[in-house]
Each structure stands twice: as structure tokens, then as C-alpha cells.
Tab-separated table of C-alpha atoms in Angstrom:
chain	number	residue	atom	x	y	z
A	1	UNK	CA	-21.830	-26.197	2.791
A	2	UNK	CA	-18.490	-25.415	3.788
A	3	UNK	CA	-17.483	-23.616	0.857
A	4	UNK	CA	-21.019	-21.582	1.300
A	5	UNK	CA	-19.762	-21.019	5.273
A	6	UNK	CA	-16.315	-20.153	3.929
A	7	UNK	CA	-17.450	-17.497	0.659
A	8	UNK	CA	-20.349	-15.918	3.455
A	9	UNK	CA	-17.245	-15.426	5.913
A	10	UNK	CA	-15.176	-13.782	3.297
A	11	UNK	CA	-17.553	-11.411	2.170
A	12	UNK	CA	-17.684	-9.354	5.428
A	13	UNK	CA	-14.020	-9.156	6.745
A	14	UNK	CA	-13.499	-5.877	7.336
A	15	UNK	CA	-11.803	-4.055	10.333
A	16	UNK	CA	-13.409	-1.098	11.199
A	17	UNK	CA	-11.160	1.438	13.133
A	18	UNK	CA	-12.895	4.764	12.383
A	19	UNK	CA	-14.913	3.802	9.577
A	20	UNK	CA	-18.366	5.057	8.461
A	21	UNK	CA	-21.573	2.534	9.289
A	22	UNK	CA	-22.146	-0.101	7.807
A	23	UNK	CA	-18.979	-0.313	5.429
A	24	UNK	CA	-18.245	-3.853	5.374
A	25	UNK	CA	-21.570	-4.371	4.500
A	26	UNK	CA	-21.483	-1.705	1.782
A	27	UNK	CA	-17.995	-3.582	0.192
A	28	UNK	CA	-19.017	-7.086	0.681
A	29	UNK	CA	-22.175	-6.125	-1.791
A	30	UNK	CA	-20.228	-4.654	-4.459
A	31	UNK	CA	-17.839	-7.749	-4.758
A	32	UNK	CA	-20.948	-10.005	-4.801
A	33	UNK	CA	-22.972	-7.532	-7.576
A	34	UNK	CA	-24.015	-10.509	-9.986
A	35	UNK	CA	-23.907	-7.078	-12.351
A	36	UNK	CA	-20.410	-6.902	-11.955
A	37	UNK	CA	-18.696	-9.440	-9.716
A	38	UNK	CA	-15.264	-9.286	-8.295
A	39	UNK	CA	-13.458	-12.380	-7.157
A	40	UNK	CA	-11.910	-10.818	-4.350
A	41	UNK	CA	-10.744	-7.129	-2.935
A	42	UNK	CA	-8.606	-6.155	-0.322
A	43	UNK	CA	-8.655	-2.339	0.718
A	44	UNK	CA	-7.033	0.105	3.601
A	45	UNK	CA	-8.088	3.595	4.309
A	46	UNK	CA	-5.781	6.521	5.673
A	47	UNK	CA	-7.196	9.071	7.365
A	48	UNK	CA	-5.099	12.407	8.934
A	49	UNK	CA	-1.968	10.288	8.966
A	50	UNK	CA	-3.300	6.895	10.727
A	51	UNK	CA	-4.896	3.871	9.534
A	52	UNK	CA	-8.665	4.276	9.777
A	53	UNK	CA	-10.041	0.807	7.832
A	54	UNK	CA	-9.474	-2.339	6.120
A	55	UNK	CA	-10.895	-4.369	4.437
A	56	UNK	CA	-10.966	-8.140	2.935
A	57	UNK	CA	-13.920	-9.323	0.791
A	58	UNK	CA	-14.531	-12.875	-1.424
A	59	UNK	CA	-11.617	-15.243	-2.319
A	60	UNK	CA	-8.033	-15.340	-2.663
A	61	UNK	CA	-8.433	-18.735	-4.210
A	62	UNK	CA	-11.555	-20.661	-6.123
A	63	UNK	CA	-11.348	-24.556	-6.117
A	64	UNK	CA	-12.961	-27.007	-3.944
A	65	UNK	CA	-10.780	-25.349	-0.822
A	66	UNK	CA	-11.336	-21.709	-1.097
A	67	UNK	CA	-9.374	-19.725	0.624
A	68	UNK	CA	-10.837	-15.797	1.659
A	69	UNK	CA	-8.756	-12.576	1.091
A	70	UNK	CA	-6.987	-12.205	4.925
A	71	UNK	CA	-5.196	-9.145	5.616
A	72	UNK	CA	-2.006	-11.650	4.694
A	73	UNK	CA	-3.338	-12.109	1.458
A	74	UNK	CA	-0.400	-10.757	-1.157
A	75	UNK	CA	-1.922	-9.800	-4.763
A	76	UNK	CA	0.827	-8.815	-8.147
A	77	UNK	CA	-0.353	-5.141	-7.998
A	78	UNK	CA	0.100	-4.418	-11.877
A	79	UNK	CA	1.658	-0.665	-12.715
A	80	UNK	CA	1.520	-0.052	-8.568
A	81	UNK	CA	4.992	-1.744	-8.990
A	82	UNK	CA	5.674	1.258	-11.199
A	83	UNK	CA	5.650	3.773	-8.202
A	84	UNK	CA	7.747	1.034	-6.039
A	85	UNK	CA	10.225	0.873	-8.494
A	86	UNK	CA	10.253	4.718	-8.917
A	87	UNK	CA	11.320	4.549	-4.773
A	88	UNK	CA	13.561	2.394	-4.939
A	89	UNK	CA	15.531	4.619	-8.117
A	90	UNK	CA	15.356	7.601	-5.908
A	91	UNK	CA	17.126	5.910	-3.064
A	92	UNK	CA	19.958	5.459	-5.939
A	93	UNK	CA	19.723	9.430	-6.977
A	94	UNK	CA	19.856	10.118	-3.324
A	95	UNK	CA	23.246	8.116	-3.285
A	96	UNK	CA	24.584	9.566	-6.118
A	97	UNK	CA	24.488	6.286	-7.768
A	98	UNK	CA	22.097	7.854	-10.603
A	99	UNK	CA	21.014	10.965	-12.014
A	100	UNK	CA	18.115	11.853	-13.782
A	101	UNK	CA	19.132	14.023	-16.112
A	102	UNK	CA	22.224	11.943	-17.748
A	103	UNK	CA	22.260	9.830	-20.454
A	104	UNK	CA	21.088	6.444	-19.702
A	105	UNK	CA	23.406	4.925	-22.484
A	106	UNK	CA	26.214	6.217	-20.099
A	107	UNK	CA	25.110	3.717	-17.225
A	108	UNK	CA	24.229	0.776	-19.137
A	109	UNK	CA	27.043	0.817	-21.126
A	110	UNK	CA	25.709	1.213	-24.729
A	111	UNK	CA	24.003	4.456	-26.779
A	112	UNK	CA	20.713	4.243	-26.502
A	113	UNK	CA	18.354	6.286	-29.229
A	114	UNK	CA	15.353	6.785	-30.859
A	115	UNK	CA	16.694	5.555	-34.766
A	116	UNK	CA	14.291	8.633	-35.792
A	117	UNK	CA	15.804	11.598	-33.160
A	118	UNK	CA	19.799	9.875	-33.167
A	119	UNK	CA	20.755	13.361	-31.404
A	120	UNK	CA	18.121	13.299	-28.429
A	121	UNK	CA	19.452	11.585	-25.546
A	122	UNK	CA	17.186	9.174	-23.139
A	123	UNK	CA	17.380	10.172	-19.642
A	124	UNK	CA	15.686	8.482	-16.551
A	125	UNK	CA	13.553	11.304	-16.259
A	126	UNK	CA	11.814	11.042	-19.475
A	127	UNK	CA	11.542	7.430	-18.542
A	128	UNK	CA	9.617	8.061	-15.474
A	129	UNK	CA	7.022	10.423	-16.926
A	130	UNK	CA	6.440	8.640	-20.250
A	131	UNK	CA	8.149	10.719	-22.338
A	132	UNK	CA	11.413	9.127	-24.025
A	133	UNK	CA	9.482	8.282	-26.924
A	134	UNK	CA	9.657	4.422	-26.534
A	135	UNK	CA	6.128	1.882	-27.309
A	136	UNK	CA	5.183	-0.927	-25.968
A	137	UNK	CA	4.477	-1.888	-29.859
A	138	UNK	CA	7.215	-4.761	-30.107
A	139	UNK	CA	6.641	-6.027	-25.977
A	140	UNK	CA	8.166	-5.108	-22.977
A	141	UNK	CA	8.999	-8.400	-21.559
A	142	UNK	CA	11.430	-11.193	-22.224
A	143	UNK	CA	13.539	-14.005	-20.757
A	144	UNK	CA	17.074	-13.827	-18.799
A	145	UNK	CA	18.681	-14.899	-21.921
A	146	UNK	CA	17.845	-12.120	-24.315
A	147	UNK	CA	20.047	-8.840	-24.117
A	148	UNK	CA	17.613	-5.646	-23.468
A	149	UNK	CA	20.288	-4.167	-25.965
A	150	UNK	CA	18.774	-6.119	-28.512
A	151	UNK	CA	15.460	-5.198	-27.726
A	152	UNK	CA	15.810	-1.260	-28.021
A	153	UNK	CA	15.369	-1.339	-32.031
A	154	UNK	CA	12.873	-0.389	-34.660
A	155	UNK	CA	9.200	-0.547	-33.156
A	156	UNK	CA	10.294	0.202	-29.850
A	157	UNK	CA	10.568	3.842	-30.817
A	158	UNK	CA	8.103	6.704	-31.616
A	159	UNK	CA	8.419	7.814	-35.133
A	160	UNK	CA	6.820	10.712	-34.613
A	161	UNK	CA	7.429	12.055	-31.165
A	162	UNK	CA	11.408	13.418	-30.034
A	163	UNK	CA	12.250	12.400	-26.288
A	164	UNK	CA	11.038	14.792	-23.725
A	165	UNK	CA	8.283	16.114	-26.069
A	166	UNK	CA	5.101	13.537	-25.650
A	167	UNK	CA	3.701	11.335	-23.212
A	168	UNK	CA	2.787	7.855	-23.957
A	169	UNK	CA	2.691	5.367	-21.439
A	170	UNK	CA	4.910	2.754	-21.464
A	171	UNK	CA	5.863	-0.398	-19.889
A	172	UNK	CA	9.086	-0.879	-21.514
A	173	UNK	CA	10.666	2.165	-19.528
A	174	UNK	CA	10.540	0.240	-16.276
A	175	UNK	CA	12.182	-2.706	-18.006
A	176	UNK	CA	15.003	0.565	-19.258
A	177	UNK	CA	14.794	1.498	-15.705
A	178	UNK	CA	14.849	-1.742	-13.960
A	179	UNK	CA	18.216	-2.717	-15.872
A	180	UNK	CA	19.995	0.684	-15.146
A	181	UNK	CA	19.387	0.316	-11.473
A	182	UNK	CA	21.395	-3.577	-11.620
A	183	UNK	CA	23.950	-1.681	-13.808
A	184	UNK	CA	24.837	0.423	-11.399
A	185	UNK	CA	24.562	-1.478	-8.237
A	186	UNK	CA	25.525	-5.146	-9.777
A	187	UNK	CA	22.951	-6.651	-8.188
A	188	UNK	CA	19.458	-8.160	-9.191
A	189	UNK	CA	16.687	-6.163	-9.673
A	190	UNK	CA	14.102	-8.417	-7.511
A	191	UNK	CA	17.071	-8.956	-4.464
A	192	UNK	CA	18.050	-4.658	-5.060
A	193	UNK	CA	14.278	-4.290	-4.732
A	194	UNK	CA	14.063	-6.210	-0.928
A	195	UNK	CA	17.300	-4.025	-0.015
A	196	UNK	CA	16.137	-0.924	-1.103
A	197	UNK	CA	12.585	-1.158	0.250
A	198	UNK	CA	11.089	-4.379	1.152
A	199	UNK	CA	13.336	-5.650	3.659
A	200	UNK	CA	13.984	-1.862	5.468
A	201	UNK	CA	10.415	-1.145	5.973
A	202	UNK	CA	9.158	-5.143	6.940
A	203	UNK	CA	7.177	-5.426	3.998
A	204	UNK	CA	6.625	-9.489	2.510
A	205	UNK	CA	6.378	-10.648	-0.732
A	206	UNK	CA	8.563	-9.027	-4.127
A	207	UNK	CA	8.928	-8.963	-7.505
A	208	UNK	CA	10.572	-12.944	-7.538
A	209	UNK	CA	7.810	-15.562	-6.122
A	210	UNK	CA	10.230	-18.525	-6.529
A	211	UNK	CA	11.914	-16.914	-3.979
A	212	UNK	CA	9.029	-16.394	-0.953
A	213	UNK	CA	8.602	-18.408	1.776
A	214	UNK	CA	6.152	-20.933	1.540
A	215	UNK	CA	3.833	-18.760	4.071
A	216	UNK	CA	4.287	-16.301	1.457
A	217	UNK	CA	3.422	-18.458	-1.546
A	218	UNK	CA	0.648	-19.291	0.389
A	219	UNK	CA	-0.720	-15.930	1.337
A	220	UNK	CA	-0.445	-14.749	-2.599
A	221	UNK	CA	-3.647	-14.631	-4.579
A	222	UNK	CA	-4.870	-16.041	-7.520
A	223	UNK	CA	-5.800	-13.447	-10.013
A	224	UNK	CA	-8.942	-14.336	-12.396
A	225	UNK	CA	-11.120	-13.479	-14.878
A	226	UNK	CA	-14.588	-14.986	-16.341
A	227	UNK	CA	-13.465	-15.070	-19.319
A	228	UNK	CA	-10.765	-17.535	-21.021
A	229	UNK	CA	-7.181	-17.030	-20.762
A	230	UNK	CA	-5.532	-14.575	-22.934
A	231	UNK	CA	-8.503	-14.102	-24.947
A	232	UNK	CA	-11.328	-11.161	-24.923
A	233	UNK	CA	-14.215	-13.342	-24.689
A	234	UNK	CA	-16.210	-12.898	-21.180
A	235	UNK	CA	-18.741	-14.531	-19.536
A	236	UNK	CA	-19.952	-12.942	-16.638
A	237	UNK	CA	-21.862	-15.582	-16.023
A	238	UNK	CA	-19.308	-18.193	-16.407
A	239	UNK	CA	-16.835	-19.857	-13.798
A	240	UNK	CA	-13.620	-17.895	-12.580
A	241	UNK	CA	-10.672	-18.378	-14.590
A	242	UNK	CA	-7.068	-18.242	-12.866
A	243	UNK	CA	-4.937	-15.897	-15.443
A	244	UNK	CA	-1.572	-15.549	-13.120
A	245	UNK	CA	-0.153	-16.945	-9.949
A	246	UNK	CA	-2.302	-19.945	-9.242
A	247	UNK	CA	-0.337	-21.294	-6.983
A	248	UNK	CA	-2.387	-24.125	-5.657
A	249	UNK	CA	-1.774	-25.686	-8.565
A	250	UNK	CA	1.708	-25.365	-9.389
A	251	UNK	CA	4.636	-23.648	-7.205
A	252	UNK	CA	6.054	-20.699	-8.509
A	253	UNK	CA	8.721	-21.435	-10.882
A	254	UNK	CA	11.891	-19.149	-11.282
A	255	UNK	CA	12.177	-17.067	-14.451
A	256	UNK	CA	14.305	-19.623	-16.823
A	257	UNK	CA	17.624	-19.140	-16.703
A	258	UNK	CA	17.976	-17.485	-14.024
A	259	UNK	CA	20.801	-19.385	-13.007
A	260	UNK	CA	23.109	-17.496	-15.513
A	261	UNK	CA	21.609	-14.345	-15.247
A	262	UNK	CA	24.191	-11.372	-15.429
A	263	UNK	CA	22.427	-8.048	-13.379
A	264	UNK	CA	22.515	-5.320	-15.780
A	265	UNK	CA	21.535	-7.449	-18.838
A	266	UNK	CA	17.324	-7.351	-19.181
A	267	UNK	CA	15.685	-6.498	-15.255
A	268	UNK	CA	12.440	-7.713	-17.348
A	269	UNK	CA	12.106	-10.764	-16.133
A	270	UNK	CA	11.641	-9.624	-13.023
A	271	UNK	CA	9.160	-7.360	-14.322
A	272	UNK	CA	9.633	-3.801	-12.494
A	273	UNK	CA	6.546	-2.733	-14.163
A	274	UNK	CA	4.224	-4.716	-13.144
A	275	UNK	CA	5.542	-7.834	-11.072
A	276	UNK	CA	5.340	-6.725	-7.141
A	277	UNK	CA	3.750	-9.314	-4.870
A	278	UNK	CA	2.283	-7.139	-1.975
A	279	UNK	CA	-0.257	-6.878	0.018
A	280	UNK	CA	-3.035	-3.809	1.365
A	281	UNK	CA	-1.780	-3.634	4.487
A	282	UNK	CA	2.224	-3.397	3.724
A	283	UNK	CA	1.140	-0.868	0.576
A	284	UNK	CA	-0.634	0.873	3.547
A	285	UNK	CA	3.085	1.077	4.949
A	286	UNK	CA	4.489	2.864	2.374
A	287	UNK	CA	1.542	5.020	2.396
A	288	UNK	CA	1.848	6.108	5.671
A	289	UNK	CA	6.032	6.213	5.198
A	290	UNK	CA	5.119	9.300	2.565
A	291	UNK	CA	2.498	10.994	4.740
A	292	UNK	CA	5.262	11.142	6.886
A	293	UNK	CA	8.052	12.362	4.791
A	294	UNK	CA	10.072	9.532	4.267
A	295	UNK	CA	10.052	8.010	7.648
A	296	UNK	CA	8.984	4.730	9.132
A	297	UNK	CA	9.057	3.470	12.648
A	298	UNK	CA	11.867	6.635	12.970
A	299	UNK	CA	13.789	5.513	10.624
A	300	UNK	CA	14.498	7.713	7.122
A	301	UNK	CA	13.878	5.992	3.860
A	302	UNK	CA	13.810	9.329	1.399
A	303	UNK	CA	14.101	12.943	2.121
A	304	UNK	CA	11.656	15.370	1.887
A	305	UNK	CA	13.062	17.010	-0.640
A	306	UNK	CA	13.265	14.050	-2.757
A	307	UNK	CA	9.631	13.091	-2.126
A	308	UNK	CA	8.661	16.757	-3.232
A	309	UNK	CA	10.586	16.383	-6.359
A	310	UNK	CA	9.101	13.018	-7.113
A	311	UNK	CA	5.595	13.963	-6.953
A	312	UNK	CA	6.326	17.560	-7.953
A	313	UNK	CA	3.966	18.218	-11.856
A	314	UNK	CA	6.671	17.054	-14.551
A	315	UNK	CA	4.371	16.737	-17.212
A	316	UNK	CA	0.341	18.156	-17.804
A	317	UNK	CA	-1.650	17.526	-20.563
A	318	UNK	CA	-1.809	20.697	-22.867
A	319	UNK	CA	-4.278	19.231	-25.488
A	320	UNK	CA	-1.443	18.342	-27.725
A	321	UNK	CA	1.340	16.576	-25.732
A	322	UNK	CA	0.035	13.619	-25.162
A	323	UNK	CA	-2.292	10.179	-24.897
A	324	UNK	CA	-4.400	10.134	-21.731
A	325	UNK	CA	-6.057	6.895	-22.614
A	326	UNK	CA	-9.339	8.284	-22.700
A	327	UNK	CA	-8.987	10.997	-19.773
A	328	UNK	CA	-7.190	8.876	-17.429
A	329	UNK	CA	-3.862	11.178	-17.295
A	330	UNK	CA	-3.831	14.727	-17.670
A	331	UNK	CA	-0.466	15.204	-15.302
A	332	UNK	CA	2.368	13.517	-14.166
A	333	UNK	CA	5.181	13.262	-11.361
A	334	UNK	CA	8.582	10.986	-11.321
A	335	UNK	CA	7.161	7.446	-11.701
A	336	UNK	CA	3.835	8.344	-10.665
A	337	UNK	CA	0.483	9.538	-11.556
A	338	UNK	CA	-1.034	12.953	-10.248
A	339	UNK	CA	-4.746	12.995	-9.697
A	340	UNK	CA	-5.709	16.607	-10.162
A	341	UNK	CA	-9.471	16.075	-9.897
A	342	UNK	CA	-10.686	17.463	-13.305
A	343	UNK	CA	-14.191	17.895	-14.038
A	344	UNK	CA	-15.518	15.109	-16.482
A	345	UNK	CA	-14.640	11.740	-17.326
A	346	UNK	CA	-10.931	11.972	-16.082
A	347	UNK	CA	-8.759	11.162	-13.422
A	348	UNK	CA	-11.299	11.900	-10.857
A	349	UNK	CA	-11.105	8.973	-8.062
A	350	UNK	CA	-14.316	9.441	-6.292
A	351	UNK	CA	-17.362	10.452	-7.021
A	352	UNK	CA	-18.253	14.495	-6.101
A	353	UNK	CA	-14.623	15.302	-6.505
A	354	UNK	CA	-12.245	16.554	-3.586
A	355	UNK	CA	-10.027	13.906	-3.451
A	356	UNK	CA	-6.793	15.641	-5.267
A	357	UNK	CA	-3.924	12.693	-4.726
A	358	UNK	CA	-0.849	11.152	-5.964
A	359	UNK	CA	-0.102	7.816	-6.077
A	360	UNK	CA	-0.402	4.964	-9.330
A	361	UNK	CA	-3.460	2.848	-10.539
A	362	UNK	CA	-2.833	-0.884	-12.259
A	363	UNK	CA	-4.572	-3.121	-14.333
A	364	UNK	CA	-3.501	-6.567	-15.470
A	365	UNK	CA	-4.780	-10.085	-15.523
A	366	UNK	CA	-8.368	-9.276	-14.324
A	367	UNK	CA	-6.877	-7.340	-11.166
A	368	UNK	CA	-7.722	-3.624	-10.646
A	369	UNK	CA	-5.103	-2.070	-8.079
A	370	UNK	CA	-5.326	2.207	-6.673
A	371	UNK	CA	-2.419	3.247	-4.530
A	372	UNK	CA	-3.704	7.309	-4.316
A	373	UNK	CA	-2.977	9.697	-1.196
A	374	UNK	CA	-2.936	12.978	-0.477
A	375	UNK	CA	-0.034	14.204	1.085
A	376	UNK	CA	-1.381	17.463	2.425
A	377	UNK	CA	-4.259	16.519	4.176
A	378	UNK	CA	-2.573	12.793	5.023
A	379	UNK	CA	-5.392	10.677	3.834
A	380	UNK	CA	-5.117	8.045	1.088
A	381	UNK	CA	-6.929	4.824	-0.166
A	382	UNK	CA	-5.625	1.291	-1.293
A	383	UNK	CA	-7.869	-0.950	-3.448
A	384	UNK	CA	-6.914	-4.547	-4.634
A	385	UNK	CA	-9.352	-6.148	-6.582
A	386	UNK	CA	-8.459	-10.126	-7.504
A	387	UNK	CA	-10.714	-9.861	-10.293
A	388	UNK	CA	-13.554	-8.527	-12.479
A	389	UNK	CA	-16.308	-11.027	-13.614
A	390	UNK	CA	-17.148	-8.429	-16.861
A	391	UNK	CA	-15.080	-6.610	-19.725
A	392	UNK	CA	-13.692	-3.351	-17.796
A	393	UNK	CA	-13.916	-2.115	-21.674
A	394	UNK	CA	-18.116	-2.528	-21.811
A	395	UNK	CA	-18.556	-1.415	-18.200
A	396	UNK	CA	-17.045	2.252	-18.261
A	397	UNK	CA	-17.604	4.692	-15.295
A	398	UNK	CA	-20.168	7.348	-15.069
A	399	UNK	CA	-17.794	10.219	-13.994
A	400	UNK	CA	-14.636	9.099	-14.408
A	401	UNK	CA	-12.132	6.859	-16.909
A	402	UNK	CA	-12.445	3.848	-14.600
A	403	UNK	CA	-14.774	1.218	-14.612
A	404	UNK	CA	-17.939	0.810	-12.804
A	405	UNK	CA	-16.996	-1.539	-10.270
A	406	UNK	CA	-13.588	0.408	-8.991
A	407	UNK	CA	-15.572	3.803	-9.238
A	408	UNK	CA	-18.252	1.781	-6.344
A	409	UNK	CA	-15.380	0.528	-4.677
A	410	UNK	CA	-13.034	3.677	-4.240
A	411	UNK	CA	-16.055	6.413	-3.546
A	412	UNK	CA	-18.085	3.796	-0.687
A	413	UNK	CA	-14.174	3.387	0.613
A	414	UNK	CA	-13.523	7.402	0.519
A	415	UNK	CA	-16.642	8.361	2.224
A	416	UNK	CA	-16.949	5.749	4.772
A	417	UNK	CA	-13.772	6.074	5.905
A	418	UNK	CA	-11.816	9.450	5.031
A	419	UNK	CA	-14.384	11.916	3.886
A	420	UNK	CA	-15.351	14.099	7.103
């Protein structure tokens, strides 16, 4: 009975500040959909500059003491960390400590180059909109002790496409851009991180969990699946399987040896691409820092100018130049995806259109994460979801390249609590 009191409680949680009737109610039903159910979801809503809703539905945790999403509750946003990485690197081009446009072989120290174009340089800008030409074909991850240097070889590297000329998205990059950024600062890429942006705007949680607090430990979500680890066999019908952070049953442990760990080396362990700890409310933060230009609470993060530039069109699908995964990217800023609303089973967010945005989307370990606002009009959503109960691949969207359950989740969000 208590868990029943506890799960019943966690399903409507919402905080309704200008939002549409009946939008708890709306959310807590799409998390419990036996069709397609979601462990747990945490959203926000921006509307004309201002935080107009949020929203926390089912369970951080599953066990015999279940613990509900809180507006506390800290989830490993996937490929959003992409887009916090991407601000912390332009606080380093604003101080001259980077530039986009050099060779990135020059900061860490080494030539880096596609073995098939030797005369093409890498730069930090094809980095950040997928176009250097390196695959995720031989991983994009490894321990403290192993030298990115030695990673950068053979199947890391397009064949067939010259830097600059093709996008193909790419974890590894971050891991390339993650490592420049300790290069040229000397420090860690998970302590740079709080520095840069964690620690000036307020914001818990980070890319290192051995290193929270235990509140923050605490407050960080289990991500799950129904289906076994690191397989592809589901059961929607099954229990919920922890994939990452379960916490409740062992502490997080620091990547291994860490101890020696010489900045500059391989920022993967810390994983820039996908690692961040965060939560709704402190993404809603940063939202409402770029609405704003690159202030919060008065104080200036990133110019306007560099903002601009960072979501400014770098790269658009021309029918040749590129894999958009289905329709998921047709265009592309510095580090971050541009939603331009296309008609058809694209990048469209919500359902009827008219929600043109910037911002990143993530996947990993049975969460679903959408960090998208539109700077113009100042409106934006955030949606954390712990966990899908079904194969995202057999449950594709009816108007767009996302999956059923996120395409319910972001259009009940956008029309109950930023649509006019």
C-alpha cells in the first residue's frame, strides 16, 4: 500500500504557474500508458521569457522504497550535455583561449588527420556541427589510462567524406572537444565544467557523480528500461531494469584511475557527450540565461554576439551532405541542433508545427531528454524522461522522427503551457 500511495503521488506532481487545464492530469496519463510506459519524466515550460510549468511524474527509483521524480530529481541528460559542453567552449573562444577555426592538432599538441584527407585540417568548428569526418565506428569512450592520441586511428575516420564537407553525427567529437578544452586550461574537464557553468549560474549535479554531495547522489535518478541490460530484447510488459546510475545500490564510483589522470590526455571519461547530471529545473536556468542573452541573476555568462554565432545555421541538409538519421537533422548551429519545423517526418517537435527552436535532443540508456527554445518569441520546453517501457525503434512517431511517447509528451507540454 505504500508503494501504491507513493507511485499515485508521483504521477500528478506538477506545478502549474500558467499552465493550460488539466495538464498534470494530461502528463501523469502518458507516463502510466500501459501502451507505452515511462518510468519517470520531469518537464519545465517557458513561456515569453518566465517559467510557466513544471512538471514531475512516476519514479526516480523502483525497489521496495520508491522514490518519485521531485523537482530535485537530477537525470544524465544524454547528447543535452552536448549543448553544455558547446557553452562552456565558447566561454574559452570568448577568452581567447580557443578558436574555432585553427587546427586542433595545434592545441592538443599532436597532428590530428583523417589518414584518407592528410592535408584537411580538423578544426573545432567542424567538430561542433558534425562535420570533421570522424565515426563513432571504433567507440567514443575509454578509461583515464588510454591516450585519446591513440584512439584517433583507422576506423575513427570517414573514408569517404573530407572534413568540412558531410555531416555525420558523432560522439567522439565531444571526447576531441572535451580534451582540447583541459589542454588549454590544464584543468579537468568535469571540475572546468562546474567553473565554467555549473558553479556561476547555481546549477547541482556534473559530469563526475563520485564527486556530488550525498544530497546530490541522492536526488539523481535511476535510468531504466524493460528490457535486459545492454541487449535489444524488450518486454513491455516486464519489470523495470536499471541500465545506469542506480545508485541505491551501489555509490557512484570514480572513473578508474583517476587518481593519475593528466587533463589534456582523454576528457572521455568524463564523458562531455553525454555524461551531465542535471536536473529540469536548473536546465530551465540555462534556458532562461539564453532567452536573455547571456545573463543570469545580472550577471553575464556569454555575449550576444557569441550566442548569435552559436546558434547561427552552420550546416543544412542539401539532399547530399549528409545523414539525418531518418529526418531528425536537416540543419545545424555550433554544438547544437536547429529545429526548422519542416513538413513531414522531421525535426518537427510538436504536433501542427510552429514551434521553430534551437536547443539539443538525447537518447541513451532508456532516457529520452529535449532541451528546445525559441529565442525570438522566448518560449522553450524541457522534457526528461527516466525511461521507455517499449523499443523507441518499433514505436516511431506519426509526424515526426521521434517516438510516440516523446511526440505525446512534448505537444500536451507545448500547448498546455506555451501555445497561446
Amino acid at each position: 500500500m505504500k508503494g501504491t500511495a507513493i507511485l499515485g503521488a508521483a504521477l500528478l506532481a506538477g506545478q502549474a504557474l500558467a499552465a493550460g487545464p488539466g495538464l498534470d492530469r494530461k502528463l501523469a496519463a502518458i507516463v502510466a500508458d500501459p501502451a507505452r510506459p515511462l518510468s519517470g519524466l520531469a518537464v519545465l515550460a517557458v513561456r515569453d521569457g518566465k517559467v510557466a510549468y513544471t512538471g514531475q511524474f512516476g519514479l526516480a527509483r523502483i525497489g521496495p522504497v520508491p522514490v518519485p521524480v521531485t523537482p530535485r530529481t537530477m537525470f544524465r541528460i544524454a547528447s543535452i550535455s552536448k549543448m553544455m559542453t558547446a557553452l562552456g567552449l565558447m566561454r574559452l573562444v570568448e577568452e581567447g583561449k580557443v578558436s574555432l577555426d585553427e587546427d586542433i592538432g595545434a592545441y592538443l599538441g599532436y597532428p590530428v588527420r583523417n589518414p584518407h584527407f592528410p592535408e584537411r585540417s580538423i578544426t573545432l568548428r567542424h567538430l561542433l556541427t558534425h562535420t570533421s569526418s570522424l565515426r563513432d565506428d571504433a567507440g567514443y569512450s575509454w578509461g583515464a589510462g588510454v591516450g585519446l592520441k591513440d584512439m584517433l586511428r583507422g576506423p575513427a575516420w570517414a573514408a569517404q567524406a573530407p572534413p568540412g564537407s558531410y555531416f555525420s553525427y558523432c560522439n567522439l567529437g565531444w571526447g576531441v572537444i572535451g580534451t582540447v578544452m583541459e589542454r588549454v586550461t590544464g584543468e579537468r574537464f568535469d571540475l572546468l565544467m562546474r567553473r565554467l557553468l555549473l558553479d556561476p549560474m547555481g546549477l547541482r549535479g556534473g559530469y563526475n557523480p563520485s564527486a556530488f554531495a550525498p544530497d546530490e547522489v541522492a536526488d539523481t535518478a535511476t535510468l531504466y528500461r524493460r528490457r535486459t541490460t545492454d541487449t535489444e530484447v524488450w518486454n513491455p510488459a516486464g519489470p523495470w531494469i536499471a541500465q545506469v546510475d542506480d545508485f541505491a545500490t551501489r555509490p557512484p564510483l570514480p572513473p578508474a584511475g583517476i587518481e593519475r589522470y593528466v587533463p589534456g590526455t582523454n576528457a572521455t571519461p568524463f564523458s562531455p557527450t553525454g555524461g551531465l547530471r542535471i536536473s529540469a529545473g536548473d536546465l530551465g536556468k540555462v534556458m532562461l540565461m539564453l532567452v536573455d542573452g547571456g545573463q543570469h541573476e545580472g550577471r553575464r555568462l556569454l555575449k550576444p554576439e557569441t550566442l548569435a554565432l552559436m546558434f547561427a545555421e552552420h550546416w543544412r541538409y542539401d539532399g547530399t551532405n549528409g545523414d539525418t538519421l531518418g529526418g531528425l537533422y536537416h540543419s545545424w548551429g555550433l554544438g547544437v541542433q536547429r529545429f526548422a519545423d519542416f513538413d513531414g517526418k522531421g525535426n518537427r517537435l510538436v504536433d501542427g508545427g510552429r514551434f521553430t527552436a534551437v536547443g539539443h535532443l538525447g537518447e541513451a540508456y532508456g532516457l529520452i531528454s529535449t532541451f528546445a527554445v525559441d529565442l525570438a518569441n522566448r518560449n522553450g520546453i524541457v522534457s526528461l524522461i527516466g525511461g521507455v517501457g517499449n523499443d523507441p525503434e518499433r514505436d516511431p512517431g506519426r509526424y515526426s522522427a521521434h517516438t510516440r511517447a516523446e511526440e505525446a509528451v512534448l505537444t500536451t507540454l507545448y500547448r498546455g503551457a506555451v501555445a497561446p
